[in-house]
Amino acid sequence: MSANSAVLTSNVAALRAKSTKRSAQQAAKQKILPPAARKALFFFCIVLCATPYLSAPVALLGGFLFTFLLGHPFPKLSGKATGMLLKASVVGLGFGMNIHSALQVGREGLWLTIASISTVLVLGYVIGRWFHMRRKMSHLVASGTAICGGSAIAAVAPAVKANEKETSVSLGVVFLLNSVALLLFPLLGHWLGLTQHQFGLWSAIAIHDTSSVVGASSAYGSEALNVATTVKLARALWIIPVSLLSALLFRSSGKKVSIPWFIGFFIVAMLLNSYLPFVGMFNTQLVTVSKAALVVTLFLIGSSLSVEKIRAVGFKPLLLGVLLWAVVSVGSLLAILYLG
């Protein structure tokens, strides 16, 4: 008993020391700027994120750096705002999708789409268990790799009730690999001698986010850009079934499946844009606002991240993302080259 008591006392002392150190660090950050100035600067950053001048990865990194350097002025408020903004952003993105165009393109490469998405999700689960990762985090990284990067993670995260650390780390992995793909893929395409059509199809399947797909394919050629954007649009439709499946897989034991309400509104927005002509008069504005809201959301998510949280997660999410990305890139390339 005395040995156990000594261990317990030691653990309590260690926790107190960490708490004291954390409090001292927070106090030091608060001395840099007074509370009112920090709050004003935080709101200014939010407004800046809502403009076209900041991209999603920069917003995520900016939120992290703000908290790291100055401390978080609204820790509880941002947690509540993040969830609502994330869901509203996903709904608004539905106004940018036309179901007729997406289904027409989707039928052409349906087998490749189903095979790649299923393979990535299963591999994400298997490798995640092998790495002893949190199940939700490995599923988010796999979902972002399988479908359309940050947008897929934004849709799946609320469906599985992922916390901000799981969401922010998964987004960070996807954005990092996106940046690499934007520079690497055009070089690989020319080195491999891919046609415009082949490269457009490959980039749409193997690159996560639509923005990076557009950037890489436009650098390759106009035909590659047209193929890539239409295929990526069709692939984005898989957000719906994957989100619903995720809600089913991650439901609490003994409870009924709770269908995420925002996925229902996402479908409604997509149908309105497809069947009501007058919606086309303002769908561009709705999508623009939704993308701006998503960038603001990523700033808030980044601001909830800390060095301690990143250290606790480790390098495993990044390694998982790289492995899944390699499987998708190599597998889809071989299928395009040898199976047509």
Coordinates of C-alpha atoms in Angstrom, one line a residue:
M1 CA 0.0 0.0 0.0
S2 CA 2.8 2.4 0.9
A3 CA 4.4 1.8 -2.6
N4 CA 1.1 2.5 -4.3
S5 CA 0.6 5.6 -2.2
A6 CA 4.0 6.8 -3.1
V7 CA 3.3 6.3 -6.8
L8 CA 0.0 8.1 -6.5
T9 CA 1.6 11.0 -4.7
S10 CA 4.3 11.2 -7.4
N11 CA 1.7 11.3 -10.2
V12 CA -0.3 14.0 -8.4
A13 CA 2.8 16.1 -8.0
A14 CA 3.7 15.6 -11.7
L15 CA 0.2 16.7 -12.7
R16 CA 0.3 19.8 -10.5
A17 CA 3.7 20.7 -11.9
K18 CA 2.3 20.4 -15.5
S19 CA -0.7 22.5 -14.5
T20 CA 1.5 25.1 -12.9
K21 CA 3.8 25.3 -15.9
R22 CA 0.8 25.6 -18.2
S23 CA -0.7 28.4 -16.1
A24 CA 2.7 30.2 -16.2
Q25 CA 2.9 29.9 -19.9
Q26 CA -0.6 31.2 -20.3
A27 CA 0.1 34.1 -18.0
A28 CA 3.2 34.9 -20.1
K29 CA 1.2 35.0 -23.3
Q30 CA -1.4 37.3 -21.8
K31 CA 1.3 39.8 -20.9
I32 CA 2.2 40.2 -24.6
L33 CA -1.2 41.8 -25.3
P34 CA -3.9 42.8 -22.9
P35 CA -7.2 40.7 -23.0
A36 CA -9.1 43.4 -24.9
A37 CA -6.4 43.7 -27.6
R38 CA -6.2 39.9 -28.0
K39 CA -10.0 39.6 -28.5
A40 CA -9.9 42.4 -31.0
L41 CA -7.1 40.8 -32.9
F42 CA -8.8 37.4 -32.8
F43 CA -12.0 38.9 -34.4
F44 CA -9.8 40.7 -37.0
C45 CA -8.3 37.3 -38.0
I46 CA -11.8 35.8 -38.3
V47 CA -12.8 38.7 -40.6
L48 CA -9.5 38.3 -42.6
C49 CA -10.3 34.5 -43.0
A50 CA -13.6 35.4 -44.5
T51 CA -11.9 37.3 -47.4
P52 CA -10.5 35.6 -50.5
Y53 CA -6.9 36.5 -49.4
L54 CA -6.4 33.5 -47.1
S55 CA -6.6 29.9 -48.1
A56 CA -7.8 27.1 -45.9
P57 CA -4.3 25.7 -44.9
V58 CA -3.1 29.2 -44.0
A59 CA -6.2 29.7 -41.8
L60 CA -5.6 26.4 -40.0
L61 CA -2.0 27.3 -39.4
G62 CA -2.9 30.8 -38.5
G63 CA -5.3 29.7 -35.8
F64 CA -2.7 27.4 -34.3
L65 CA 0.0 30.1 -34.3
F66 CA -2.4 32.7 -32.7
T67 CA -3.1 30.4 -29.7
F68 CA 0.5 29.3 -29.5
L69 CA 1.8 32.9 -29.4
L70 CA -1.0 34.8 -27.6
G71 CA -3.3 32.2 -26.0
H72 CA -6.9 31.7 -26.9
P73 CA -9.3 34.5 -25.8
F74 CA -12.5 32.5 -26.4
P75 CA -11.8 28.8 -25.8
K76 CA -15.4 27.8 -25.0
L77 CA -17.0 30.1 -27.6
S78 CA -15.0 28.8 -30.5
G79 CA -15.8 25.2 -29.7
K80 CA -19.5 25.9 -30.0
A81 CA -19.1 28.1 -33.1
T82 CA -16.9 25.6 -34.9
G83 CA -19.6 22.9 -34.9
M84 CA -22.3 25.1 -36.3
L85 CA -20.1 26.8 -38.9
L86 CA -18.7 23.4 -40.1
K87 CA -22.2 22.0 -40.7
A88 CA -23.5 25.2 -42.3
S89 CA -20.5 25.3 -44.6
V90 CA -21.1 21.7 -45.8
V91 CA -24.8 22.6 -46.5
G92 CA -23.8 25.6 -48.6
L93 CA -21.3 23.7 -50.7
G94 CA -24.3 21.6 -51.9
F95 CA -25.4 24.6 -54.0
G96 CA -22.3 24.3 -56.1
M97 CA -23.1 20.7 -57.3
N98 CA -25.3 19.7 -60.1
I99 CA -26.5 16.1 -59.7
H100 CA -27.1 15.5 -63.4
S101 CA -23.5 16.4 -64.4
A102 CA -22.0 14.5 -61.5
L103 CA -24.0 11.3 -62.2
Q104 CA -23.2 11.4 -65.9
V105 CA -19.5 11.6 -65.2
G106 CA -19.7 9.3 -62.3
R107 CA -21.1 6.4 -64.4
E108 CA -18.0 6.4 -66.7
G109 CA -15.5 5.6 -63.9
L110 CA -17.9 4.1 -61.4
W111 CA -16.0 0.9 -60.8
L112 CA -12.7 2.7 -60.3
T113 CA -14.4 5.2 -57.9
I114 CA -16.0 2.5 -55.8
A115 CA -12.8 0.4 -55.7
S116 CA -10.6 3.3 -54.7
I117 CA -12.9 4.6 -52.0
S118 CA -13.6 1.2 -50.5
T119 CA -9.9 0.2 -50.5
V120 CA -8.8 3.4 -48.8
L121 CA -11.5 3.3 -46.1
V122 CA -10.7 -0.4 -45.3
L123 CA -6.9 0.2 -45.4
G124 CA -7.4 3.3 -43.1
Y125 CA -9.2 1.1 -40.6
V126 CA -6.6 -1.7 -40.8
I127 CA -3.5 0.5 -40.7
G128 CA -5.1 2.7 -38.0
R129 CA -5.6 -0.3 -35.7
W130 CA -2.0 -1.5 -36.5
F131 CA -0.7 1.9 -35.5
H132 CA -3.0 1.9 -32.4
M133 CA -4.5 5.2 -33.5
R134 CA -7.8 6.6 -32.4
R135 CA -10.4 5.1 -34.6
K136 CA -12.1 8.4 -35.4
M137 CA -8.9 10.0 -36.4
S138 CA -7.8 7.2 -38.8
H139 CA -11.3 7.2 -40.3
L140 CA -11.1 11.0 -40.9
V141 CA -7.7 10.8 -42.6
A142 CA -9.0 7.9 -44.7
S143 CA -12.2 9.7 -45.7
G144 CA -10.3 12.8 -46.7
T145 CA -7.9 10.7 -48.8
A146 CA -10.7 8.6 -50.4
I147 CA -13.1 11.4 -51.4
C148 CA -12.2 15.1 -51.5
G149 CA -9.9 16.1 -48.7
G150 CA -11.0 18.9 -46.3
S151 CA -14.6 18.9 -47.5
A152 CA -15.0 15.2 -46.8
I153 CA -13.4 15.6 -43.4
A154 CA -15.7 18.6 -42.7
A155 CA -18.7 16.4 -43.5
V156 CA -17.6 13.2 -41.8
A157 CA -16.3 14.8 -38.5
P158 CA -19.7 15.9 -37.2
A159 CA -21.2 12.6 -38.3
V160 CA -18.8 10.6 -36.1
K161 CA -18.8 13.2 -33.4
A162 CA -15.0 13.8 -33.7
N163 CA -13.4 16.3 -31.4
E164 CA -11.5 19.4 -32.5
K165 CA -8.1 17.7 -32.0
E166 CA -9.0 14.8 -34.2
T167 CA -10.5 17.1 -36.8
S168 CA -7.6 19.6 -36.9
V169 CA -4.9 17.0 -37.1
S170 CA -6.7 15.1 -39.9
L171 CA -7.1 18.4 -41.8
G172 CA -3.5 19.3 -41.3
V173 CA -2.4 15.9 -42.8
V174 CA -4.6 16.4 -45.8
F175 CA -3.5 20.0 -46.4
L176 CA 0.2 19.1 -46.2
L177 CA -0.1 16.3 -48.7
N178 CA -2.2 18.6 -51.0
S179 CA 0.7 21.1 -51.1
V180 CA 3.1 18.4 -52.1
A181 CA 0.7 17.0 -54.8
L182 CA 0.2 20.5 -56.3
L183 CA 3.9 20.6 -57.2
L184 CA 4.7 16.9 -57.6
F185 CA 1.9 15.6 -59.8
P186 CA 2.5 17.8 -63.0
L187 CA 6.2 16.8 -62.9
L188 CA 5.3 13.1 -62.6
G189 CA 2.7 13.4 -65.3
H190 CA 5.2 14.7 -67.8
W191 CA 7.8 12.2 -66.7
L192 CA 5.4 9.3 -67.2
G193 CA 4.2 10.7 -70.5
L194 CA 0.5 10.8 -69.5
T195 CA -2.0 12.2 -71.9
Q196 CA -4.2 15.1 -70.9
H197 CA -7.2 12.8 -70.3
Q198 CA -5.1 10.3 -68.2
F199 CA -3.6 13.1 -66.1
G200 CA -6.9 14.7 -65.5
L201 CA -8.4 11.4 -64.3
W202 CA -5.4 10.5 -62.2
S203 CA -5.3 13.9 -60.4
A204 CA -9.0 13.9 -59.7
I205 CA -8.7 10.5 -58.0
A206 CA -5.3 10.8 -56.3
I207 CA -5.2 14.4 -55.1
H208 CA -7.3 15.2 -52.1
D209 CA -8.8 18.7 -52.3
T210 CA -10.6 20.1 -55.4
S211 CA -8.5 23.3 -55.2
S212 CA -5.3 21.3 -55.6
V213 CA -6.8 19.2 -58.3
V214 CA -7.7 22.4 -60.2
G215 CA -4.2 23.8 -59.7
A216 CA -2.3 20.7 -60.7
S217 CA -4.5 19.9 -63.7
S218 CA -4.6 23.5 -65.0
A219 CA -0.8 23.4 -65.0
Y220 CA -0.9 20.3 -67.2
G221 CA -3.4 21.6 -69.8
S222 CA -6.9 22.7 -70.5
E223 CA -8.2 19.2 -71.4
A224 CA -6.7 17.8 -68.2
L225 CA -8.5 20.6 -66.2
N226 CA -11.9 19.8 -67.8
V227 CA -11.6 16.1 -67.1
A228 CA -10.3 16.6 -63.6
T229 CA -13.0 19.0 -62.4
T230 CA -15.9 16.9 -63.7
V231 CA -14.5 13.7 -62.3
K232 CA -13.8 15.4 -58.9
L233 CA -17.4 16.8 -58.9
A234 CA -18.8 13.3 -59.3
R235 CA -16.4 11.9 -56.7
A236 CA -17.6 14.6 -54.2
L237 CA -21.1 13.1 -54.3
W238 CA -19.7 10.2 -52.3
I239 CA -19.6 12.5 -49.3
I240 CA -23.3 11.6 -48.7
P241 CA -23.1 7.8 -48.5
V242 CA -19.7 7.9 -46.7
S243 CA -21.1 10.3 -44.1
L244 CA -24.2 8.2 -43.5
L245 CA -22.1 5.0 -43.3
S246 CA -19.8 6.8 -40.8
A247 CA -22.7 7.7 -38.6
L248 CA -23.8 4.1 -38.6
L249 CA -20.4 2.7 -37.9
F250 CA -19.6 5.1 -35.0
R251 CA -23.0 5.1 -33.4
S252 CA -23.1 4.4 -29.6
S253 CA -23.8 0.8 -28.6
G254 CA -27.5 0.2 -28.2
K255 CA -28.6 3.5 -29.7
K256 CA -30.4 4.1 -33.0
V257 CA -28.5 5.5 -35.9
S258 CA -28.7 9.3 -35.9
I259 CA -28.6 10.6 -39.5
P260 CA -26.7 13.9 -39.5
W261 CA -29.2 16.7 -40.3
F262 CA -26.7 18.7 -42.2
I263 CA -26.3 15.9 -44.7
G264 CA -30.0 16.0 -45.4
F265 CA -29.8 19.8 -46.0
F266 CA -26.8 19.2 -48.2
I267 CA -28.8 16.9 -50.4
V268 CA -31.7 19.4 -50.5
A269 CA -29.3 22.2 -51.5
M270 CA -27.9 20.0 -54.3
L271 CA -31.4 19.1 -55.6
L272 CA -32.5 22.8 -55.5
N273 CA -29.5 23.8 -57.5
S274 CA -30.1 21.0 -60.0
Y275 CA -33.9 21.4 -60.6
L276 CA -34.8 25.0 -59.8
P277 CA -33.4 27.4 -62.5
F278 CA -33.8 30.5 -60.3
V279 CA -31.3 29.1 -57.8
G280 CA -28.6 29.5 -60.4
M281 CA -29.0 33.2 -60.1
F282 CA -27.4 33.2 -56.6
N283 CA -25.7 29.8 -56.2
T284 CA -22.3 31.2 -56.9
Q285 CA -22.7 33.7 -54.0
L286 CA -23.9 30.9 -51.7
V287 CA -20.9 28.7 -52.5
T288 CA -18.6 31.7 -52.0
V289 CA -20.0 32.4 -48.6
S290 CA -19.9 28.7 -47.6
K291 CA -16.2 28.5 -48.6
A292 CA -15.5 31.6 -46.6
A293 CA -17.3 30.1 -43.6
L294 CA -15.3 26.9 -44.0
V295 CA -12.0 28.9 -43.9
V296 CA -13.2 30.7 -40.8
T297 CA -14.1 27.3 -39.3
L298 CA -10.6 26.0 -40.0
F299 CA -9.1 29.1 -38.2
L300 CA -11.2 28.3 -35.2
I301 CA -10.2 24.6 -35.3
G302 CA -6.6 25.6 -35.6
S303 CA -6.9 27.9 -32.6
S304 CA -8.1 25.0 -30.5
L305 CA -4.9 23.0 -31.3
S306 CA -1.8 23.1 -29.0
V307 CA 1.7 21.8 -29.1
E308 CA 0.7 19.4 -26.3
K309 CA -2.1 18.0 -28.4
I310 CA 0.1 17.5 -31.4
R311 CA 2.8 15.8 -29.3
A312 CA 0.2 13.5 -27.8
V313 CA -1.0 12.5 -31.3
G314 CA 2.5 11.9 -32.7
F315 CA 3.5 11.3 -36.3
K316 CA 1.2 8.3 -36.9
P317 CA -1.6 10.3 -38.6
L318 CA 0.9 11.8 -41.1
L319 CA 2.4 8.4 -41.8
L320 CA -1.1 6.9 -42.3
G321 CA -2.0 9.7 -44.7
V322 CA 1.2 9.2 -46.7
L323 CA 0.6 5.4 -46.9
L324 CA -3.0 5.8 -48.0
W325 CA -2.1 8.5 -50.5
A326 CA 0.6 6.2 -52.0
V327 CA -1.9 3.4 -52.4
V328 CA -4.4 5.6 -54.1
S329 CA -1.8 7.3 -56.4
V330 CA -0.1 4.1 -57.5
G331 CA -3.2 2.0 -57.7
S332 CA -5.3 4.5 -59.7
L333 CA -2.3 5.2 -62.0
L334 CA -1.9 1.5 -62.8
A335 CA -5.6 1.1 -63.4
I336 CA -5.7 4.1 -65.8
L337 CA -2.6 3.0 -67.7
Y338 CA -3.4 -0.7 -68.0
L339 CA -7.1 -1.1 -67.6
G340 CA -8.2 1.9 -69.5

